[in-house]
PDB file of C-alpha atoms in Angstrom:
ATOM      1  CA  UNK A  86     -31.369-159.939  -3.729  1.00  0.00           C
ATOM      2  CA  UNK A  87     -31.526-163.124  -5.786  1.00  0.00           C
ATOM      3  CA  UNK A  88     -32.718-166.406  -4.244  1.00  0.00           C
ATOM      4  CA  UNK A  89     -30.626-169.584  -4.100  1.00  0.00           C
ATOM      5  CA  UNK A  90     -31.891-173.171  -4.188  1.00  0.00           C
ATOM      6  CA  UNK A  91     -29.484-175.686  -2.607  1.00  0.00           C
ATOM      7  CA  UNK A  92     -29.970-179.327  -3.624  1.00  0.00           C
ATOM      8  CA  UNK A  93     -27.979-182.426  -2.722  1.00  0.00           C
ATOM      9  CA  UNK A  94     -26.015-183.863   0.145  1.00  0.00           C
ATOM     10  CA  UNK A  95     -27.009-183.586   3.793  1.00  0.00           C
ATOM     11  CA  UNK A  96     -25.596-185.193   6.927  1.00  0.00           C
ATOM     12  CA  UNK A  97     -25.713-185.101  10.650  1.00  0.00           C
ATOM     13  CA  UNK A  98     -22.082-184.602  11.662  1.00  0.00           C
ATOM     14  CA  UNK A  99     -20.931-186.051  14.955  1.00  0.00           C
ATOM     15  CA  UNK A 100     -17.610-184.263  15.492  1.00  0.00           C
ATOM     16  CA  UNK A 101     -14.949-185.670  17.826  1.00  0.00           C
ATOM     17  CA  UNK A 102     -11.519-184.166  18.570  1.00  0.00           C
ATOM     18  CA  UNK A 103      -8.646-184.545  18.743  1.00  0.00           C
ATOM     19  CA  UNK A 104      -8.277-187.804  16.825  1.00  0.00           C
ATOM     20  CA  UNK A 105      -4.709-188.266  15.578  1.00  0.00           C
ATOM     21  CA  UNK A 106      -5.086-192.057  15.338  1.00  0.00           C
ATOM     22  CA  UNK A 107      -7.837-194.575  15.927  1.00  0.00           C
ATOM     23  CA  UNK A 108      -7.518-196.932  18.913  1.00  0.00           C
ATOM     24  CA  UNK A 109      -6.728-200.550  18.193  1.00  0.00           C
ATOM     25  CA  UNK A 110      -9.661-202.998  18.532  1.00  0.00           C
ATOM     26  CA  UNK A 111     -10.686-203.450  22.150  1.00  0.00           C
ATOM     27  CA  UNK A 112      -8.901-200.325  23.415  1.00  0.00           C
ATOM     28  CA  UNK A 113     -10.399-197.056  24.666  1.00  0.00           C
ATOM     29  CA  UNK A 114      -9.047-193.633  23.752  1.00  0.00           C
ATOM     30  CA  UNK A 115      -9.956-190.336  25.422  1.00  0.00           C
ATOM     31  CA  UNK A 116     -10.924-187.269  23.385  1.00  0.00           C
ATOM     32  CA  UNK A 117     -11.470-183.676  24.499  1.00  0.00           C
ATOM     33  CA  UNK A 118     -14.846-182.952  22.929  1.00  0.00           C
ATOM     34  CA  UNK A 119     -17.788-184.377  21.032  1.00  0.00           C
ATOM     35  CA  UNK A 120     -20.630-182.440  19.436  1.00  0.00           C
ATOM     36  CA  UNK A 121     -23.350-182.768  16.818  1.00  0.00           C
ATOM     37  CA  UNK A 122     -24.056-180.399  13.933  1.00  0.00           C
ATOM     38  CA  UNK A 123     -25.876-180.346  10.642  1.00  0.00           C
ATOM     39  CA  UNK A 124     -23.424-181.087   7.844  1.00  0.00           C
ATOM     40  CA  UNK A 125     -23.464-182.005   4.174  1.00  0.00           C
ATOM     41  CA  UNK A 126     -22.706-179.701   1.272  1.00  0.00           C
ATOM     42  CA  UNK A 127     -26.262-178.583   0.481  1.00  0.00           C
ATOM     43  CA  UNK A 128     -27.445-178.136   4.058  1.00  0.00           C
ATOM     44  CA  UNK A 129     -24.190-176.410   5.070  1.00  0.00           C
ATOM     45  CA  UNK A 130     -24.433-173.964   2.184  1.00  0.00           C
ATOM     46  CA  UNK A 131     -28.108-173.248   2.867  1.00  0.00           C
ATOM     47  CA  UNK A 132     -27.510-172.481   6.553  1.00  0.00           C
ATOM     48  CA  UNK A 133     -24.498-170.314   5.664  1.00  0.00           C
ATOM     49  CA  UNK A 134     -26.519-168.371   3.101  1.00  0.00           C
ATOM     50  CA  UNK A 135     -29.375-167.847   5.551  1.00  0.00           C
ATOM     51  CA  UNK A 136     -26.955-166.599   8.224  1.00  0.00           C
ATOM     52  CA  UNK A 137     -25.441-164.215   5.685  1.00  0.00           C
ATOM     53  CA  UNK A 138     -28.928-162.875   4.932  1.00  0.00           C
ATOM     54  CA  UNK A 139     -29.421-164.381   1.464  1.00  0.00           C
ATOM     55  CA  UNK A 140     -32.877-165.875   0.700  1.00  0.00           C
ATOM     56  CA  UNK A 141     -32.350-169.624   0.331  1.00  0.00           C
ATOM     57  CA  UNK A 142     -34.338-172.820   0.045  1.00  0.00           C
ATOM     58  CA  UNK A 143     -33.130-176.377   0.629  1.00  0.00           C
ATOM     59  CA  UNK A 144     -34.114-179.554  -1.206  1.00  0.00           C
ATOM     60  CA  UNK A 145     -32.680-182.734   0.326  1.00  0.00           C
ATOM     61  CA  UNK A 146     -33.882-186.186   1.332  1.00  0.00           C
ATOM     62  CA  UNK A 147     -33.983-187.041   5.061  1.00  0.00           C
ATOM     63  CA  UNK A 148     -34.930-190.126   7.012  1.00  0.00           C
ATOM     64  CA  UNK A 149     -37.940-190.087   9.322  1.00  0.00           C
ATOM     65  CA  UNK A 150     -35.632-190.412  12.304  1.00  0.00           C
ATOM     66  CA  UNK A 151     -34.098-188.290  15.067  1.00  0.00           C
ATOM     67  CA  UNK A 152     -31.198-187.212  12.858  1.00  0.00           C
ATOM     68  CA  UNK A 153     -33.609-186.142  10.113  1.00  0.00           C
ATOM     69  CA  UNK A 154     -35.696-184.098  12.527  1.00  0.00           C
ATOM     70  CA  UNK A 155     -32.504-182.506  13.882  1.00  0.00           C
ATOM     71  CA  UNK A 156     -31.463-181.437  10.369  1.00  0.00           C
ATOM     72  CA  UNK A 157     -34.934-180.146   9.489  1.00  0.00           C
ATOM     73  CA  UNK A 158     -35.350-178.133  12.674  1.00  0.00           C
ATOM     74  CA  UNK A 159     -31.811-176.731  12.592  1.00  0.00           C
ATOM     75  CA  UNK A 160     -32.146-175.531   8.993  1.00  0.00           C
ATOM     76  CA  UNK A 161     -35.610-174.076   9.613  1.00  0.00           C
ATOM     77  CA  UNK A 162     -34.438-172.288  12.765  1.00  0.00           C
ATOM     78  CA  UNK A 163     -31.532-170.780  10.768  1.00  0.00           C
ATOM     79  CA  UNK A 164     -34.004-169.180   8.368  1.00  0.00           C
ATOM     80  CA  UNK A 165     -33.802-171.680   5.506  1.00  0.00           C
ATOM     81  CA  UNK A 166     -36.941-172.375   3.470  1.00  0.00           C
ATOM     82  CA  UNK A 167     -37.335-176.132   4.112  1.00  0.00           C
ATOM     83  CA  UNK A 168     -40.371-176.863   1.930  1.00  0.00           C
ATOM     84  CA  UNK A 169     -38.172-179.020  -0.286  1.00  0.00           C
ATOM     85  CA  UNK A 170     -36.928-181.323   2.484  1.00  0.00           C
ATOM     86  CA  UNK A 171     -38.339-184.809   1.842  1.00  0.00           C
ATOM     87  CA  UNK A 172     -38.856-187.070   4.874  1.00  0.00           C
ATOM     88  CA  UNK A 173     -38.653-190.757   3.865  1.00  0.00           C
ATOM     89  CA  UNK A 174     -39.312-193.527   6.387  1.00  0.00           C
ATOM     90  CA  UNK A 175     -37.529-196.056   4.149  1.00  0.00           C
ATOM     91  CA  UNK A 176     -34.050-194.521   4.522  1.00  0.00           C
ATOM     92  CA  UNK A 177     -31.760-193.420   7.332  1.00  0.00           C
ATOM     93  CA  UNK A 178     -30.615-189.812   7.454  1.00  0.00           C
ATOM     94  CA  UNK A 179     -27.051-189.566   6.182  1.00  0.00           C
ATOM     95  CA  UNK A 180     -24.552-189.482   9.051  1.00  0.00           C
ATOM     96  CA  UNK A 181     -20.825-188.653   9.306  1.00  0.00           C
ATOM     97  CA  UNK A 182     -18.467-189.256  12.185  1.00  0.00           C
ATOM     98  CA  UNK A 183     -15.975-186.408  11.742  1.00  0.00           C
ATOM     99  CA  UNK A 184     -12.554-187.036  13.293  1.00  0.00           C
ATOM    100  CA  UNK A 185     -10.645-183.761  13.725  1.00  0.00           C
ATOM    101  CA  UNK A 186      -6.912-184.046  14.356  1.00  0.00           C
ATOM    102  CA  UNK A 187      -4.663-181.735  16.354  1.00  0.00           C
ATOM    103  CA  UNK A 188      -3.996-179.590  13.243  1.00  0.00           C
ATOM    104  CA  UNK A 189      -7.684-179.012  12.563  1.00  0.00           C
ATOM    105  CA  UNK A 190      -7.830-181.338   9.554  1.00  0.00           C
ATOM    106  CA  UNK A 191     -10.643-183.862   9.397  1.00  0.00           C
ATOM    107  CA  UNK A 192     -11.415-187.410   8.285  1.00  0.00           C
ATOM    108  CA  UNK A 193     -14.855-188.965   7.898  1.00  0.00           C
ATOM    109  CA  UNK A 194     -16.716-192.205   8.604  1.00  0.00           C
ATOM    110  CA  UNK A 195     -19.803-191.958   6.413  1.00  0.00           C
ATOM    111  CA  UNK A 196     -23.233-193.583   6.062  1.00  0.00           C
ATOM    112  CA  UNK A 197     -24.617-192.446   2.696  1.00  0.00           C
ATOM    113  CA  UNK A 198     -28.249-193.116   3.642  1.00  0.00           C
ATOM    114  CA  UNK A 199     -30.745-190.503   2.469  1.00  0.00           C
ATOM    115  CA  UNK A 200     -28.279-188.495   0.359  1.00  0.00           C
ATOM    116  CA  UNK A 201     -27.507-191.530  -1.790  1.00  0.00           C
ATOM    117  CA  UNK A 202     -31.225-192.255  -2.174  1.00  0.00           C
ATOM    118  CA  UNK A 203     -32.280-188.816  -3.449  1.00  0.00           C
ATOM    119  CA  UNK A 204     -33.427-188.631  -7.092  1.00  0.00           C
ATOM    120  CA  UNK A 205     -34.563-185.910  -9.478  1.00  0.00           C
ATOM    121  CA  UNK A 206     -38.155-186.874  -8.652  1.00  0.00           C
ATOM    122  CA  UNK A 207     -37.566-185.384  -5.189  1.00  0.00           C
ATOM    123  CA  UNK A 208     -36.993-181.894  -6.673  1.00  0.00           C
ATOM    124  CA  UNK A 209     -40.269-180.007  -7.279  1.00  0.00           C
ATOM    125  CA  UNK A 210     -40.428-177.831 -10.389  1.00  0.00           C
ATOM    126  CA  UNK A 211     -41.893-174.999  -8.320  1.00  0.00           C
ATOM    127  CA  UNK A 212     -38.748-174.813  -6.173  1.00  0.00           C
ATOM    128  CA  UNK A 213     -36.609-174.410  -9.286  1.00  0.00           C
ATOM    129  CA  UNK A 214     -39.036-171.831 -10.678  1.00  0.00           C
ATOM    130  CA  UNK A 215     -38.883-169.861  -7.413  1.00  0.00           C
ATOM    131  CA  UNK A 216     -35.069-169.607  -7.420  1.00  0.00           C
ATOM    132  CA  UNK A 217     -32.604-167.528  -9.420  1.00  0.00           C
ATOM    133  CA  UNK A 218     -29.540-169.714  -8.748  1.00  0.00           C
ATOM    134  CA  UNK A 219     -29.795-173.532  -8.686  1.00  0.00           C
ATOM    135  CA  UNK A 220     -26.927-175.158  -6.818  1.00  0.00           C
ATOM    136  CA  UNK A 221     -26.310-178.920  -6.667  1.00  0.00           C
ATOM    137  CA  UNK A 222     -23.923-179.355  -3.749  1.00  0.00           C
ATOM    138  CA  UNK A 223     -22.073-182.587  -3.023  1.00  0.00           C
ATOM    139  CA  UNK A 224     -22.340-184.287  -6.402  1.00  0.00           C
ATOM    140  CA  UNK A 225     -20.728-187.754  -6.433  1.00  0.00           C
ATOM    141  CA  UNK A 226     -22.350-188.478  -3.069  1.00  0.00           C
ATOM    142  CA  UNK A 227     -25.833-187.971  -4.557  1.00  0.00           C
ATOM    143  CA  UNK A 228     -25.842-191.337  -6.302  1.00  0.00           C
ATOM    144  CA  UNK A 229     -29.497-191.175  -7.331  1.00  0.00           C
ATOM    145  CA  UNK A 230     -28.946-187.752  -8.916  1.00  0.00           C
ATOM    146  CA  UNK A 231     -25.475-188.114 -10.412  1.00  0.00           C
ATOM    147  CA  UNK A 232     -25.163-188.293 -14.171  1.00  0.00           C
ATOM    148  CA  UNK A 233     -28.249-188.095 -16.380  1.00  0.00           C
ATOM    149  CA  UNK A 234     -30.742-187.148 -13.624  1.00  0.00           C
ATOM    150  CA  UNK A 235     -28.616-184.124 -12.698  1.00  0.00           C
ATOM    151  CA  UNK A 236     -28.222-183.243 -16.380  1.00  0.00           C
ATOM    152  CA  UNK A 237     -32.003-183.366 -16.794  1.00  0.00           C
ATOM    153  CA  UNK A 238     -32.544-181.182 -13.719  1.00  0.00           C
ATOM    154  CA  UNK A 239     -29.980-178.589 -14.806  1.00  0.00           C
ATOM    155  CA  UNK A 240     -31.310-178.491 -18.374  1.00  0.00           C
ATOM    156  CA  UNK A 241     -34.781-177.799 -16.976  1.00  0.00           C
ATOM    157  CA  UNK A 242     -33.383-175.057 -14.738  1.00  0.00           C
ATOM    158  CA  UNK A 243     -31.537-173.402 -17.629  1.00  0.00           C
ATOM    159  CA  UNK A 244     -34.694-173.541 -19.764  1.00  0.00           C
ATOM    160  CA  UNK A 245     -36.348-171.493 -16.986  1.00  0.00           C
ATOM    161  CA  UNK A 246     -33.530-168.930 -17.135  1.00  0.00           C
ATOM    162  CA  UNK A 247     -31.782-170.034 -13.930  1.00  0.00           C
ATOM    163  CA  UNK A 248     -28.032-169.813 -13.246  1.00  0.00           C
ATOM    164  CA  UNK A 249     -26.803-173.379 -12.634  1.00  0.00           C
ATOM    165  CA  UNK A 250     -23.948-174.297 -10.290  1.00  0.00           C
ATOM    166  CA  UNK A 251     -22.464-177.592  -9.093  1.00  0.00           C
ATOM    167  CA  UNK A 252     -19.740-178.599  -6.689  1.00  0.00           C
ATOM    168  CA  UNK A 253     -18.551-182.081  -5.778  1.00  0.00           C
ATOM    169  CA  UNK A 254     -17.543-184.191  -2.820  1.00  0.00           C
ATOM    170  CA  UNK A 255     -14.881-186.885  -2.548  1.00  0.00           C
ATOM    171  CA  UNK A 256     -16.003-189.984  -4.454  1.00  0.00           C
ATOM    172  CA  UNK A 257     -15.107-193.185  -2.568  1.00  0.00           C
ATOM    173  CA  UNK A 258     -16.538-195.248  -5.461  1.00  0.00           C
ATOM    174  CA  UNK A 259     -13.959-193.853  -7.917  1.00  0.00           C
ATOM    175  CA  UNK A 260     -16.435-192.882 -10.672  1.00  0.00           C
ATOM    176  CA  UNK A 261     -15.173-189.290 -10.866  1.00  0.00           C
ATOM    177  CA  UNK A 262     -15.712-188.034 -14.445  1.00  0.00           C
ATOM    178  CA  UNK A 263     -18.273-190.745 -15.168  1.00  0.00           C
ATOM    179  CA  UNK A 264     -20.361-189.469 -12.270  1.00  0.00           C
ATOM    180  CA  UNK A 265     -20.527-185.831 -13.410  1.00  0.00           C
ATOM    181  CA  UNK A 266     -19.866-185.766 -17.158  1.00  0.00           C
ATOM    182  CA  UNK A 267     -23.501-185.723 -18.268  1.00  0.00           C
ATOM    183  CA  UNK A 268     -24.246-182.657 -16.149  1.00  0.00           C
ATOM    184  CA  UNK A 269     -21.242-180.551 -17.210  1.00  0.00           C
ATOM    185  CA  UNK A 270     -22.723-179.142 -20.475  1.00  0.00           C
ATOM    186  CA  UNK A 271     -25.609-177.714 -18.437  1.00  0.00           C
ATOM    187  CA  UNK A 272     -23.486-175.814 -15.906  1.00  0.00           C
ATOM    188  CA  UNK A 273     -22.982-172.075 -15.819  1.00  0.00           C
ATOM    189  CA  UNK A 274     -20.415-172.667 -13.057  1.00  0.00           C
ATOM    190  CA  UNK A 275     -18.532-175.738 -11.827  1.00  0.00           C
ATOM    191  CA  UNK A 276     -16.582-175.367  -8.580  1.00  0.00           C
ATOM    192  CA  UNK A 277     -14.969-178.528  -7.190  1.00  0.00           C
ATOM    193  CA  UNK A 278     -12.021-178.639  -4.788  1.00  0.00           C
ATOM    194  CA  UNK A 279      -8.550-179.101  -6.257  1.00  0.00           C
ATOM    195  CA  UNK A 280      -8.319-182.710  -5.033  1.00  0.00           C
ATOM    196  CA  UNK A 281     -11.654-183.588  -6.609  1.00  0.00           C
ATOM    197  CA  UNK A 282     -10.931-181.606  -9.780  1.00  0.00           C
ATOM    198  CA  UNK A 283      -7.665-183.455 -10.315  1.00  0.00           C
ATOM    199  CA  UNK A 284      -9.429-186.802 -10.020  1.00  0.00           C
ATOM    200  CA  UNK A 285     -12.300-185.781 -12.303  1.00  0.00           C
ATOM    201  CA  UNK A 286     -10.128-184.203 -15.022  1.00  0.00           C
ATOM    202  CA  UNK A 287      -7.162-186.564 -14.760  1.00  0.00           C
ATOM    203  CA  UNK A 288      -4.855-183.527 -14.776  1.00  0.00           C
ATOM    204  CA  UNK A 289      -2.732-181.813 -12.110  1.00  0.00           C
ATOM    205  CA  UNK A 290      -2.330-178.189 -13.299  1.00  0.00           C
ATOM    206  CA  UNK A 291      -5.157-175.726 -12.680  1.00  0.00           C
ATOM    207  CA  UNK A 292      -5.224-174.436 -16.261  1.00  0.00           C
ATOM    208  CA  UNK A 293      -5.171-177.950 -17.700  1.00  0.00           C
ATOM    209  CA  UNK A 294      -8.008-179.011 -15.405  1.00  0.00           C
ATOM    210  CA  UNK A 295     -10.119-176.027 -16.425  1.00  0.00           C
ATOM    211  CA  UNK A 296      -9.457-176.783 -20.102  1.00  0.00           C
ATOM    212  CA  UNK A 297     -10.895-180.279 -19.626  1.00  0.00           C
ATOM    213  CA  UNK A 298     -14.030-178.886 -18.020  1.00  0.00           C
ATOM    214  CA  UNK A 299     -14.490-176.315 -20.779  1.00  0.00           C
ATOM    215  CA  UNK A 300     -14.146-179.076 -23.373  1.00  0.00           C
ATOM    216  CA  UNK A 301     -16.986-180.870 -21.591  1.00  0.00           C
ATOM    217  CA  UNK A 302     -19.228-177.813 -21.921  1.00  0.00           C
ATOM    218  CA  UNK A 303     -18.870-175.969 -18.603  1.00  0.00           C
ATOM    219  CA  UNK A 304     -19.192-172.173 -19.021  1.00  0.00           C
ATOM    220  CA  UNK A 305     -17.123-171.040 -15.987  1.00  0.00           C
ATOM    221  CA  UNK A 306     -14.793-172.818 -13.544  1.00  0.00           C
ATOM    222  CA  UNK A 307     -13.745-172.178  -9.956  1.00  0.00           C
ATOM    223  CA  UNK A 308     -11.395-174.566  -8.172  1.00  0.00           C
ATOM    224  CA  UNK A 309     -11.243-174.345  -4.377  1.00  0.00           C
ATOM    225  CA  UNK A 310      -7.587-174.581  -3.405  1.00  0.00           C
ATOM    226  CA  UNK A 311      -7.406-174.389   0.395  1.00  0.00           C
ATOM    227  CA  UNK A 312      -4.584-172.122   1.565  1.00  0.00           C
ATOM    228  CA  UNK A 313      -4.081-170.884  -1.997  1.00  0.00           C
ATOM    229  CA  UNK A 314      -7.611-169.497  -2.020  1.00  0.00           C
ATOM    230  CA  UNK A 315      -9.576-170.083  -5.212  1.00  0.00           C
ATOM    231  CA  UNK A 316      -8.624-170.417  -8.865  1.00  0.00           C
ATOM    232  CA  UNK A 317     -11.048-168.609 -11.169  1.00  0.00           C
ATOM    233  CA  UNK A 318     -11.472-169.098 -14.904  1.00  0.00           C
ATOM    234  CA  UNK A 319     -14.317-167.291 -16.610  1.00  0.00           C
ATOM    235  CA  UNK A 320     -15.149-168.666 -20.035  1.00  0.00           C
ATOM    236  CA  UNK A 321     -12.076-168.592 -22.242  1.00  0.00           C
ATOM    237  CA  UNK A 322     -10.335-165.910 -20.199  1.00  0.00           C
ATOM    238  CA  UNK A 323      -7.014-166.302 -18.401  1.00  0.00           C
ATOM    239  CA  UNK A 324      -7.218-167.959 -15.003  1.00  0.00           C
ATOM    240  CA  UNK A 325      -6.213-166.205 -11.775  1.00  0.00           C
ATOM    241  CA  UNK A 326      -6.143-166.852  -8.026  1.00  0.00           C
ATOM    242  CA  UNK A 327      -8.208-165.067  -5.393  1.00  0.00           C
ATOM    243  CA  UNK A 328      -5.995-165.377  -2.254  1.00  0.00           C
ATOM    244  CA  UNK A 329      -7.439-166.109   1.161  1.00  0.00           C
ATOM    245  CA  UNK A 330      -6.662-165.011   4.744  1.00  0.00           C
ATOM    246  CA  UNK A 331      -3.582-166.915   5.907  1.00  0.00           C
ATOM    247  CA  UNK A 332      -3.212-164.999   9.195  1.00  0.00           C
ATOM    248  CA  UNK A 333      -6.212-166.842  10.643  1.00  0.00           C
ATOM    249  CA  UNK A 334      -5.268-170.183  12.231  1.00  0.00           C
ATOM    250  CA  UNK A 335      -8.005-172.780  11.621  1.00  0.00           C
ATOM    251  CA  UNK A 336      -9.855-174.268  14.577  1.00  0.00           C
ATOM    252  CA  UNK A 337     -11.811-176.726  12.415  1.00  0.00           C
ATOM    253  CA  UNK A 338     -11.873-176.943   8.609  1.00  0.00           C
ATOM    254  CA  UNK A 339     -15.195-178.830   8.476  1.00  0.00           C
ATOM    255  CA  UNK A 340     -17.453-177.122   5.939  1.00  0.00           C
ATOM    256  CA  UNK A 341     -14.812-174.674   4.687  1.00  0.00           C
ATOM    257  CA  UNK A 342     -15.426-175.483   1.035  1.00  0.00           C
ATOM    258  CA  UNK A 343     -19.193-175.266   1.470  1.00  0.00           C
ATOM    259  CA  UNK A 344     -18.889-171.874   3.144  1.00  0.00           C
ATOM    260  CA  UNK A 345     -16.724-170.598   0.283  1.00  0.00           C
ATOM    261  CA  UNK A 346     -19.468-171.701  -2.104  1.00  0.00           C
ATOM    262  CA  UNK A 347     -22.089-169.959   0.046  1.00  0.00           C
ATOM    263  CA  UNK A 348     -20.055-166.753   0.135  1.00  0.00           C
ATOM    264  CA  UNK A 349     -19.460-166.830  -3.601  1.00  0.00           C
ATOM    265  CA  UNK A 350     -23.157-167.413  -4.301  1.00  0.00           C
ATOM    266  CA  UNK A 351     -23.994-164.595  -1.881  1.00  0.00           C
ATOM    267  CA  UNK A 352     -21.896-162.382  -4.127  1.00  0.00           C
ATOM    268  CA  UNK A 353     -23.695-163.547  -7.257  1.00  0.00           C
ATOM    269  CA  UNK A 354     -27.022-162.990  -5.481  1.00  0.00           C
ATOM    270  CA  UNK A 355     -26.008-159.321  -5.184  1.00  0.00           C
ATOM    271  CA  UNK A 356     -24.855-159.169  -8.826  1.00  0.00           C
ATOM    272  CA  UNK A 357     -21.145-159.045  -7.880  1.00  0.00           C
ATOM    273  CA  UNK A 358     -18.638-160.098 -10.533  1.00  0.00           C
ATOM    274  CA  UNK A 359     -16.615-163.294 -10.061  1.00  0.00           C
ATOM    275  CA  UNK A 360     -13.582-161.583  -8.527  1.00  0.00           C
ATOM    276  CA  UNK A 361     -15.588-159.726  -5.897  1.00  0.00           C
ATOM    277  CA  UNK A 362     -17.699-162.819  -5.211  1.00  0.00           C
ATOM    278  CA  UNK A 363     -14.556-164.913  -4.692  1.00  0.00           C
ATOM    279  CA  UNK A 364     -13.203-162.406  -2.173  1.00  0.00           C
ATOM    280  CA  UNK A 365     -16.484-162.687  -0.281  1.00  0.00           C
ATOM    281  CA  UNK A 366     -16.317-166.477  -0.562  1.00  0.00           C
ATOM    282  CA  UNK A 367     -12.832-166.535   0.963  1.00  0.00           C
ATOM    283  CA  UNK A 368     -13.946-164.281   3.820  1.00  0.00           C
ATOM    284  CA  UNK A 369     -16.954-166.484   4.585  1.00  0.00           C
ATOM    285  CA  UNK A 370     -14.761-169.600   4.380  1.00  0.00           C
ATOM    286  CA  UNK A 371     -12.317-168.017   6.823  1.00  0.00           C
ATOM    287  CA  UNK A 372     -15.127-167.379   9.312  1.00  0.00           C
ATOM    288  CA  UNK A 373     -16.112-171.030   8.986  1.00  0.00           C
ATOM    289  CA  UNK A 374     -12.716-172.335  10.084  1.00  0.00           C
ATOM    290  CA  UNK A 375     -12.618-170.025  13.113  1.00  0.00           C
ATOM    291  CA  UNK A 376     -15.174-172.179  14.974  1.00  0.00           C
ATOM    292  CA  UNK A 377     -15.973-175.862  15.505  1.00  0.00           C
ATOM    293  CA  UNK A 378     -18.691-177.031  13.123  1.00  0.00           C
ATOM    294  CA  UNK A 379     -19.577-176.360   9.524  1.00  0.00           C
ATOM    295  CA  UNK A 380     -21.664-173.200  10.045  1.00  0.00           C
ATOM    296  CA  UNK A 381     -21.039-172.033  13.615  1.00  0.00           C
ATOM    297  CA  UNK A 382     -18.634-169.238  12.672  1.00  0.00           C
ATOM    298  CA  UNK A 383     -20.688-167.699   9.871  1.00  0.00           C
ATOM    299  CA  UNK A 384     -21.784-164.109  10.544  1.00  0.00           C
ATOM    300  CA  UNK A 385     -24.209-161.698   8.814  1.00  0.00           C
ATOM    301  CA  UNK A 386     -22.890-159.984   5.691  1.00  0.00           C
ATOM    302  CA  UNK A 387     -22.281-156.695   7.516  1.00  0.00           C
ATOM    303  CA  UNK A 388     -19.829-158.391   9.879  1.00  0.00           C
ATOM    304  CA  UNK A 389     -18.149-160.240   7.015  1.00  0.00           C
ATOM    305  CA  UNK A 390     -17.659-156.962   5.133  1.00  0.00           C
ATOM    306  CA  UNK A 391     -16.171-155.359   8.253  1.00  0.00           C
ATOM    307  CA  UNK A 392     -13.689-158.237   8.519  1.00  0.00           C
ATOM    308  CA  UNK A 393     -12.770-157.809   4.853  1.00  0.00           C
ATOM    309  CA  UNK A 394     -12.108-154.095   5.341  1.00  0.00           C
ATOM    310  CA  UNK A 395      -9.859-154.820   8.327  1.00  0.00           C
ATOM    311  CA  UNK A 396      -7.854-157.443   6.384  1.00  0.00           C
ATOM    312  CA  UNK A 397      -7.632-155.820   2.945  1.00  0.00           C
ATOM    313  CA  UNK A 398      -3.841-156.094   2.752  1.00  0.00           C
ATOM    314  CA  UNK A 399      -3.953-159.889   2.953  1.00  0.00           C
ATOM    315  CA  UNK A 400      -5.947-160.436  -0.199  1.00  0.00           C
ATOM    316  CA  UNK A 401      -4.792-157.779  -2.674  1.00  0.00           C
ATOM    317  CA  UNK A 402      -4.802-159.266  -6.191  1.00  0.00           C
TER     318      UNK A 402
END
């Protein structure tokens, strides 16, 4: 099985629920639960891949603090190769307060910290050389990597014969295309969410969005579309949707996009084609939303495949 290197955003997620509105200043509001998990696109995907049974390494920047140690230990205990985790005493580990409402949707209060401070100098060449798939997860939050540094890293990876992949996160600074454009010509696969893709491309329709990305040099496009599943466009071929499992009511959607990415990459790691990989991605994403936390619900591949067999009728293309 091929090995995946996950690079990019990391957080400690403090999840509180239900939060349907914030209290006014000076007031107290009861919630039902609070818990702490590793979050962030790169760390989520790496834990998911390890739980699926895919060999994976993680390269992120952490603070030398309790949150950083929590992330490091959690990823290591999950089976992730953590040699690429940089501990920096000059930054705080990125932290999110995740407010989950009664419908399972979430909002974030975010301290960019270590994720924003990461640069291409934090990514050892030997980690890239040791991987088959190089995945930058959470672009647009990785301020020190976004743009030319990411382009340089991906170009190096492609020169080594690696398959390069990038997804994005919501950009509160509003840079959007400016933050990713330099990297796009060096991507074998770009897979943002529909909300992010619309902002980056300045288009609304899936086909139009993909056309913009192809014009910028991307080789293949996947757009994560929530309840619609995933839109897939390989090269110049016609786009199509891989539907997801609508019979499963979400408990918590935190990490759903990251788990789709992990499932899709798990398919590529087994030499699946895009369609089969997307079906696996949707199944892994569905397991994510069944439990509270970004990676809690992820099961080994054998259990995921069993679920897929039992729910075949839901996702017939």
